[in-house]
Amino acid sequence: FHSNSMVPQLKKILLDTVFVIILILILTALGLCTWTYRGVMTPLTQLKEATKNIKEGNLDFTIEKTGVDEIGDLCDDFEEMRKRLKESAEEKVAFDKENKELISNISHDLKTPITAIKGYVEGIMDGVADTPEKMDRYIKTVYNKANDMNVLINELSLYSKIDSNIIPYNFEKININSYFKDCVDEIGADLEQRGMMFSYRNYCAANVMVTADPEQLKRVINNIINNACKYNNKAKGKVGITLTEYDRKVQVAIKDNGIGISKEDLPHIFRRTYRADMSRNSAGGSGLGLSICKKIIEEHGGEIWAESKLRAGTTIFFTLNKVIDQSKEK
């Protein structure tokens, strides 16, 4: 009798146990499914959507870090890739815009001398230049305008080569004093012919050496000097060069007393598409001169910057790396 009464109780306990086990298994499965969905499926869906956006060229979205560690790291990497792609796309858009501006500027600058040449040649053909003096003046004007065009084309060609890293740099150790002594002799004579006053100050020790490409460095100096002369409307134009020695660098400052540059324009003068007010543009030139200087100095491992005040003048600074004697450092 006793054993017969225990059977239903054992069956009930067994059924309850089985029910509890099944319930635990179901809850565990639900938990695993939820964890998998939140930790794996949700971020994978997010990555799939991000891939679709990138494929369609849309980079204006963000990927939040979600899911388990490995998946979260993948989300981080994907977000970093998106940021770099967006930066690259924005740089390309800006570069293309600058290229269009540059072509437009060069086209405008070339059109001016071409129009003048055409006008003077037509004048000669129509017999307007009816005296030897007039004919001489017309021919000289055509020649000067053709030279202006040649300068524009050469600057554009040079910039293109520098921008594409086609021009090889021949770096060597040069004595800064000897190099600038030769430079200032030539510059002084040239400025004297232009009716400009010239001064030179050198605060470097006699044996200071710098690493530079002599030819490209001369191009930088000439570009800055030409700008100083071009944008000077003073009765007594002045240009001064000052060399200053520092621990690891030599600073070159080229100062003029020209028309100056406004505060608004000053941060942009080394951009290749820089255009200031018409009073500067009227002097001619592609506007690439300072941009070329910037690229050359940066290739030398130096820096270039400017200080200016309207109607008072501009100073262009650039630095060159000194040749350091390693034995003395030790």
Coordinates of C-alpha atoms in Angstrom, one line a residue:
F1 CA 0.0 0.0 0.0
H2 CA 2.8 2.4 1.0
S3 CA 4.8 1.8 -2.2
N4 CA 1.7 2.2 -4.4
S5 CA 1.0 5.6 -2.9
M6 CA 4.6 6.8 -3.6
V7 CA 4.4 6.2 -7.4
P8 CA 2.1 9.2 -8.2
Q9 CA 4.4 11.4 -6.1
L10 CA 7.5 10.2 -7.9
K11 CA 5.8 10.8 -11.2
K12 CA 4.9 14.3 -10.2
I13 CA 8.4 15.1 -9.0
L14 CA 9.8 13.7 -12.2
L15 CA 7.4 15.7 -14.4
D16 CA 8.2 18.8 -12.4
T17 CA 11.9 18.2 -12.8
V18 CA 11.5 17.7 -16.5
F19 CA 9.4 20.8 -16.8
V20 CA 11.9 22.9 -14.9
I21 CA 14.8 21.6 -17.1
I22 CA 12.8 22.3 -20.2
L23 CA 12.0 25.8 -18.9
I24 CA 15.6 26.4 -18.1
L25 CA 16.6 25.3 -21.6
I26 CA 14.0 27.5 -23.2
L27 CA 15.1 30.5 -21.1
T28 CA 18.7 29.8 -21.8
A29 CA 18.0 29.5 -25.5
L30 CA 16.1 32.8 -25.4
G31 CA 18.9 34.4 -23.6
L32 CA 21.4 33.2 -26.1
C33 CA 19.2 34.3 -29.0
T34 CA 18.9 37.8 -27.4
W35 CA 22.6 38.0 -26.7
T36 CA 23.4 36.9 -30.2
Y37 CA 21.0 39.3 -31.8
R38 CA 22.2 42.3 -29.7
G39 CA 25.8 41.4 -29.7
V40 CA 26.2 40.1 -33.2
M41 CA 23.2 40.5 -35.5
T42 CA 22.5 44.2 -34.6
P43 CA 26.1 45.4 -35.3
L44 CA 26.3 43.2 -38.4
T45 CA 23.1 44.8 -39.7
Q46 CA 24.6 48.2 -38.9
L47 CA 27.8 47.3 -40.8
K48 CA 25.7 46.0 -43.7
E49 CA 23.8 49.3 -43.9
A50 CA 27.1 51.2 -43.6
T51 CA 28.6 49.2 -46.5
K52 CA 25.5 50.0 -48.6
N53 CA 25.9 53.7 -47.8
I54 CA 29.6 53.7 -48.8
K55 CA 28.8 51.9 -52.0
E56 CA 26.3 54.6 -52.9
G57 CA 28.8 57.3 -52.0
N58 CA 27.1 58.5 -48.8
L59 CA 29.7 59.0 -46.0
D60 CA 27.6 61.3 -43.7
F61 CA 26.7 58.7 -41.0
T62 CA 28.3 57.3 -37.9
I63 CA 28.8 53.7 -36.7
E64 CA 28.3 53.2 -33.0
K65 CA 30.4 50.6 -31.2
T66 CA 28.1 47.8 -30.1
G67 CA 28.2 44.1 -29.5
V68 CA 30.9 41.8 -28.2
D69 CA 34.5 42.9 -28.1
E70 CA 35.5 41.5 -31.5
I71 CA 32.4 42.9 -33.2
G72 CA 32.8 46.2 -31.4
D73 CA 36.4 46.5 -32.5
L74 CA 35.2 45.8 -36.1
C75 CA 32.7 48.6 -35.8
D76 CA 35.5 51.0 -34.5
D77 CA 37.7 50.0 -37.5
F78 CA 34.8 50.5 -39.9
E79 CA 34.1 53.9 -38.5
E80 CA 37.7 54.9 -38.8
M81 CA 37.7 53.8 -42.4
R82 CA 34.6 55.9 -43.0
K83 CA 36.2 59.0 -41.5
R84 CA 39.3 58.6 -43.7
L85 CA 37.2 58.0 -46.8
K86 CA 35.2 61.1 -46.0
E87 CA 38.4 63.2 -45.4
S88 CA 39.9 61.9 -48.7
A89 CA 36.6 62.7 -50.6
E90 CA 36.5 66.2 -49.1
E91 CA 40.2 66.8 -50.0
K92 CA 39.6 65.7 -53.6
V93 CA 36.6 68.0 -53.9
A94 CA 38.7 70.9 -52.5
F95 CA 41.6 70.0 -54.8
D96 CA 39.3 69.9 -57.8
K97 CA 37.8 73.2 -56.9
E98 CA 41.3 74.8 -56.5
N99 CA 42.3 73.3 -59.9
K100 CA 39.2 74.9 -61.5
E101 CA 40.0 78.3 -59.8
L102 CA 43.6 78.0 -60.9
I103 CA 42.7 77.4 -64.6
S104 CA 40.2 80.2 -64.4
N105 CA 42.8 82.6 -63.0
I106 CA 45.5 81.6 -65.5
S107 CA 43.0 81.9 -68.3
H108 CA 42.1 85.4 -67.1
D109 CA 45.7 86.4 -66.7
L110 CA 46.6 85.2 -70.2
K111 CA 43.6 86.9 -71.8
T112 CA 44.8 90.3 -70.7
P113 CA 48.2 90.4 -72.5
I114 CA 46.7 88.5 -75.5
T115 CA 44.0 91.2 -75.8
A116 CA 46.7 93.9 -75.6
I117 CA 48.9 92.2 -78.2
K118 CA 46.0 91.8 -80.5
G119 CA 45.0 95.5 -80.1
Y120 CA 48.6 96.8 -80.8
V121 CA 49.1 94.4 -83.8
E122 CA 45.8 95.6 -85.3
G123 CA 47.0 99.2 -84.8
I124 CA 50.2 98.4 -86.7
M125 CA 48.2 96.7 -89.5
D126 CA 45.7 99.6 -89.7
G127 CA 48.5 102.1 -90.0
V128 CA 47.9 103.8 -86.6
A129 CA 51.6 103.6 -85.8
D130 CA 52.4 106.0 -88.6
T131 CA 55.7 107.3 -87.1
P132 CA 58.9 105.5 -86.2
E133 CA 58.4 106.5 -82.6
K134 CA 54.9 105.1 -82.5
M135 CA 55.9 102.0 -84.3
D136 CA 58.8 101.5 -81.8
R137 CA 56.5 102.0 -78.8
Y138 CA 53.9 99.5 -80.2
I139 CA 56.5 96.9 -80.9
K140 CA 58.1 97.3 -77.5
T141 CA 54.6 96.9 -75.9
V142 CA 53.9 93.8 -77.9
Y143 CA 57.3 92.4 -76.8
N144 CA 56.7 93.2 -73.1
K145 CA 53.2 91.6 -73.2
A146 CA 54.6 88.5 -74.8
N147 CA 57.2 88.3 -72.0
D148 CA 54.4 88.6 -69.5
M149 CA 52.7 85.6 -71.1
N150 CA 55.9 83.7 -71.1
V151 CA 56.4 84.3 -67.4
L152 CA 52.8 83.1 -66.7
I153 CA 53.3 79.9 -68.7
N154 CA 56.7 79.2 -67.1
E155 CA 55.2 79.6 -63.6
L156 CA 52.3 77.3 -64.3
S157 CA 54.7 74.7 -65.9
L158 CA 57.1 74.9 -62.9
Y159 CA 54.2 74.6 -60.4
S160 CA 52.9 71.6 -62.2
K161 CA 56.3 69.9 -62.0
I162 CA 56.8 70.7 -58.4
D163 CA 53.3 69.6 -57.5
S164 CA 53.9 66.3 -59.2
N165 CA 57.4 65.9 -57.6
I166 CA 58.9 65.7 -61.1
I167 CA 61.7 68.2 -60.3
P168 CA 64.6 66.5 -58.5
Y169 CA 66.2 68.3 -55.6
N170 CA 70.0 68.4 -55.4
F171 CA 70.6 69.0 -51.7
E172 CA 74.0 69.9 -50.6
K173 CA 75.8 71.5 -47.7
I174 CA 76.3 75.2 -48.4
N175 CA 77.9 78.0 -46.5
I176 CA 75.0 80.5 -45.8
N177 CA 77.3 83.5 -45.8
S178 CA 79.1 82.8 -49.1
Y179 CA 75.8 81.8 -50.8
F180 CA 74.0 85.0 -49.7
K181 CA 77.0 87.2 -50.5
D182 CA 76.8 86.1 -54.1
C183 CA 73.0 86.4 -54.1
V184 CA 72.9 90.0 -52.6
D185 CA 75.5 91.2 -55.1
E186 CA 73.2 90.1 -58.0
I187 CA 70.0 91.3 -56.2
G188 CA 71.5 94.6 -55.3
A189 CA 72.5 95.3 -58.9
D190 CA 69.0 94.3 -60.2
L191 CA 67.2 96.4 -57.6
E192 CA 69.4 99.4 -58.4
Q193 CA 68.3 99.2 -62.0
R194 CA 64.6 99.1 -60.9
G195 CA 65.2 102.2 -58.7
M196 CA 64.8 100.3 -55.4
M197 CA 66.9 100.7 -52.3
F198 CA 68.5 97.5 -50.9
S199 CA 69.9 96.6 -47.5
Y200 CA 71.4 93.3 -46.2
R201 CA 72.1 92.3 -42.6
N202 CA 73.7 89.0 -41.6
Y203 CA 73.8 87.8 -38.0
C204 CA 75.1 84.3 -38.7
A205 CA 78.5 83.0 -37.7
A206 CA 81.1 82.8 -40.5
N207 CA 81.1 79.0 -40.7
V208 CA 77.3 78.3 -40.6
M209 CA 76.3 75.6 -43.0
V210 CA 72.8 74.7 -44.2
T211 CA 71.3 71.9 -46.2
A212 CA 69.7 73.2 -49.4
D213 CA 69.3 73.0 -53.2
P214 CA 71.1 76.2 -54.3
E215 CA 69.1 76.5 -57.5
Q216 CA 65.7 76.0 -55.9
L217 CA 66.7 78.3 -53.0
K218 CA 67.6 81.0 -55.5
R219 CA 64.2 80.6 -57.1
V220 CA 62.5 81.2 -53.7
I221 CA 64.5 84.4 -53.1
N222 CA 63.9 85.7 -56.6
N223 CA 60.2 85.1 -56.4
I224 CA 59.9 86.9 -53.1
I225 CA 62.1 89.8 -54.3
N226 CA 60.0 90.1 -57.6
N227 CA 56.8 90.3 -55.5
A228 CA 58.3 93.0 -53.3
C229 CA 59.1 95.0 -56.4
K230 CA 55.9 94.3 -58.2
Y231 CA 53.6 95.4 -55.4
N232 CA 55.5 98.5 -54.4
N233 CA 54.0 101.9 -55.2
K234 CA 56.3 104.0 -53.1
A235 CA 58.5 106.8 -54.6
K236 CA 61.4 105.1 -52.8
G237 CA 60.9 101.4 -52.8
K238 CA 62.9 99.4 -50.2
V239 CA 63.8 95.8 -49.9
G240 CA 65.9 94.3 -47.1
I241 CA 67.2 90.8 -46.4
T242 CA 68.1 89.8 -42.8
L243 CA 69.7 86.5 -41.8
T244 CA 69.4 85.3 -38.2
E245 CA 71.0 82.2 -36.7
Y246 CA 69.2 79.9 -34.2
D247 CA 70.2 76.6 -32.6
R248 CA 69.2 74.4 -35.5
K249 CA 67.9 76.8 -38.1
V250 CA 68.8 79.9 -40.1
Q251 CA 65.9 82.3 -40.6
V252 CA 65.8 84.5 -43.7
A253 CA 63.5 87.6 -43.6
I254 CA 62.8 89.5 -46.8
K255 CA 61.1 92.9 -46.0
D256 CA 59.6 95.5 -48.3
N257 CA 57.8 98.8 -47.8
G258 CA 55.2 98.0 -50.5
I259 CA 51.4 98.1 -50.5
G260 CA 51.1 95.3 -47.9
I261 CA 48.4 92.6 -47.5
S262 CA 45.2 92.8 -45.5
K263 CA 44.6 90.7 -42.4
E264 CA 41.9 88.8 -44.2
D265 CA 44.2 87.9 -47.1
L266 CA 47.3 87.2 -45.2
P267 CA 46.5 83.6 -44.1
H268 CA 45.8 82.6 -47.7
I269 CA 48.8 84.1 -49.6
F270 CA 50.6 80.8 -50.0
R271 CA 47.6 79.0 -51.5
R272 CA 48.0 78.4 -55.3
T273 CA 44.6 80.0 -56.0
Y274 CA 45.2 83.1 -53.9
R275 CA 43.8 86.3 -55.3
A276 CA 43.8 89.5 -53.3
D277 CA 42.3 92.8 -54.3
M278 CA 42.5 94.1 -57.9
S279 CA 45.3 96.5 -57.0
R280 CA 47.6 93.5 -56.5
N281 CA 46.3 91.6 -59.5
S282 CA 46.8 94.6 -61.8
A283 CA 50.5 94.2 -61.4
G284 CA 50.3 90.9 -63.3
G285 CA 51.5 87.4 -62.5
S286 CA 49.8 84.1 -62.0
G287 CA 49.8 84.3 -58.2
L288 CA 51.7 81.0 -58.1
G289 CA 55.0 82.6 -57.0
L290 CA 54.5 82.3 -53.2
S291 CA 52.8 78.9 -53.6
I292 CA 56.0 77.7 -55.4
C293 CA 58.1 79.1 -52.6
K294 CA 56.1 77.3 -50.0
K295 CA 56.5 73.9 -51.7
I296 CA 60.2 74.4 -52.2
I297 CA 60.8 75.4 -48.6
E298 CA 58.7 72.6 -47.2
E299 CA 60.7 70.1 -49.4
H300 CA 63.8 71.6 -47.6
G301 CA 62.2 70.7 -44.2
G302 CA 61.7 74.4 -43.4
E303 CA 58.8 76.7 -42.7
I304 CA 57.6 79.8 -44.5
W305 CA 55.2 82.5 -43.2
A306 CA 54.5 86.2 -43.6
E307 CA 53.8 89.4 -41.6
S308 CA 52.2 92.4 -43.3
K309 CA 50.5 95.7 -42.7
L310 CA 48.5 97.5 -45.4
R311 CA 50.3 100.5 -46.9
A312 CA 53.4 99.7 -44.7
G313 CA 54.9 96.6 -46.3
T314 CA 55.3 92.9 -46.0
T315 CA 58.0 90.6 -44.6
I316 CA 58.3 87.0 -45.8
F317 CA 60.1 84.7 -43.4
F318 CA 61.5 81.2 -44.2
T319 CA 63.8 78.8 -42.4
L320 CA 66.6 76.4 -43.5
N321 CA 68.0 73.6 -41.4
K322 CA 71.6 74.0 -40.2
V323 CA 74.1 71.2 -40.6
I324 CA 74.7 70.1 -37.0
D325 CA 78.2 68.9 -36.0
Q326 CA 77.3 65.6 -34.3
S327 CA 80.6 65.4 -32.4
K328 CA 80.0 68.7 -30.7
E329 CA 76.5 67.5 -29.6
K330 CA 78.0 64.5 -27.8

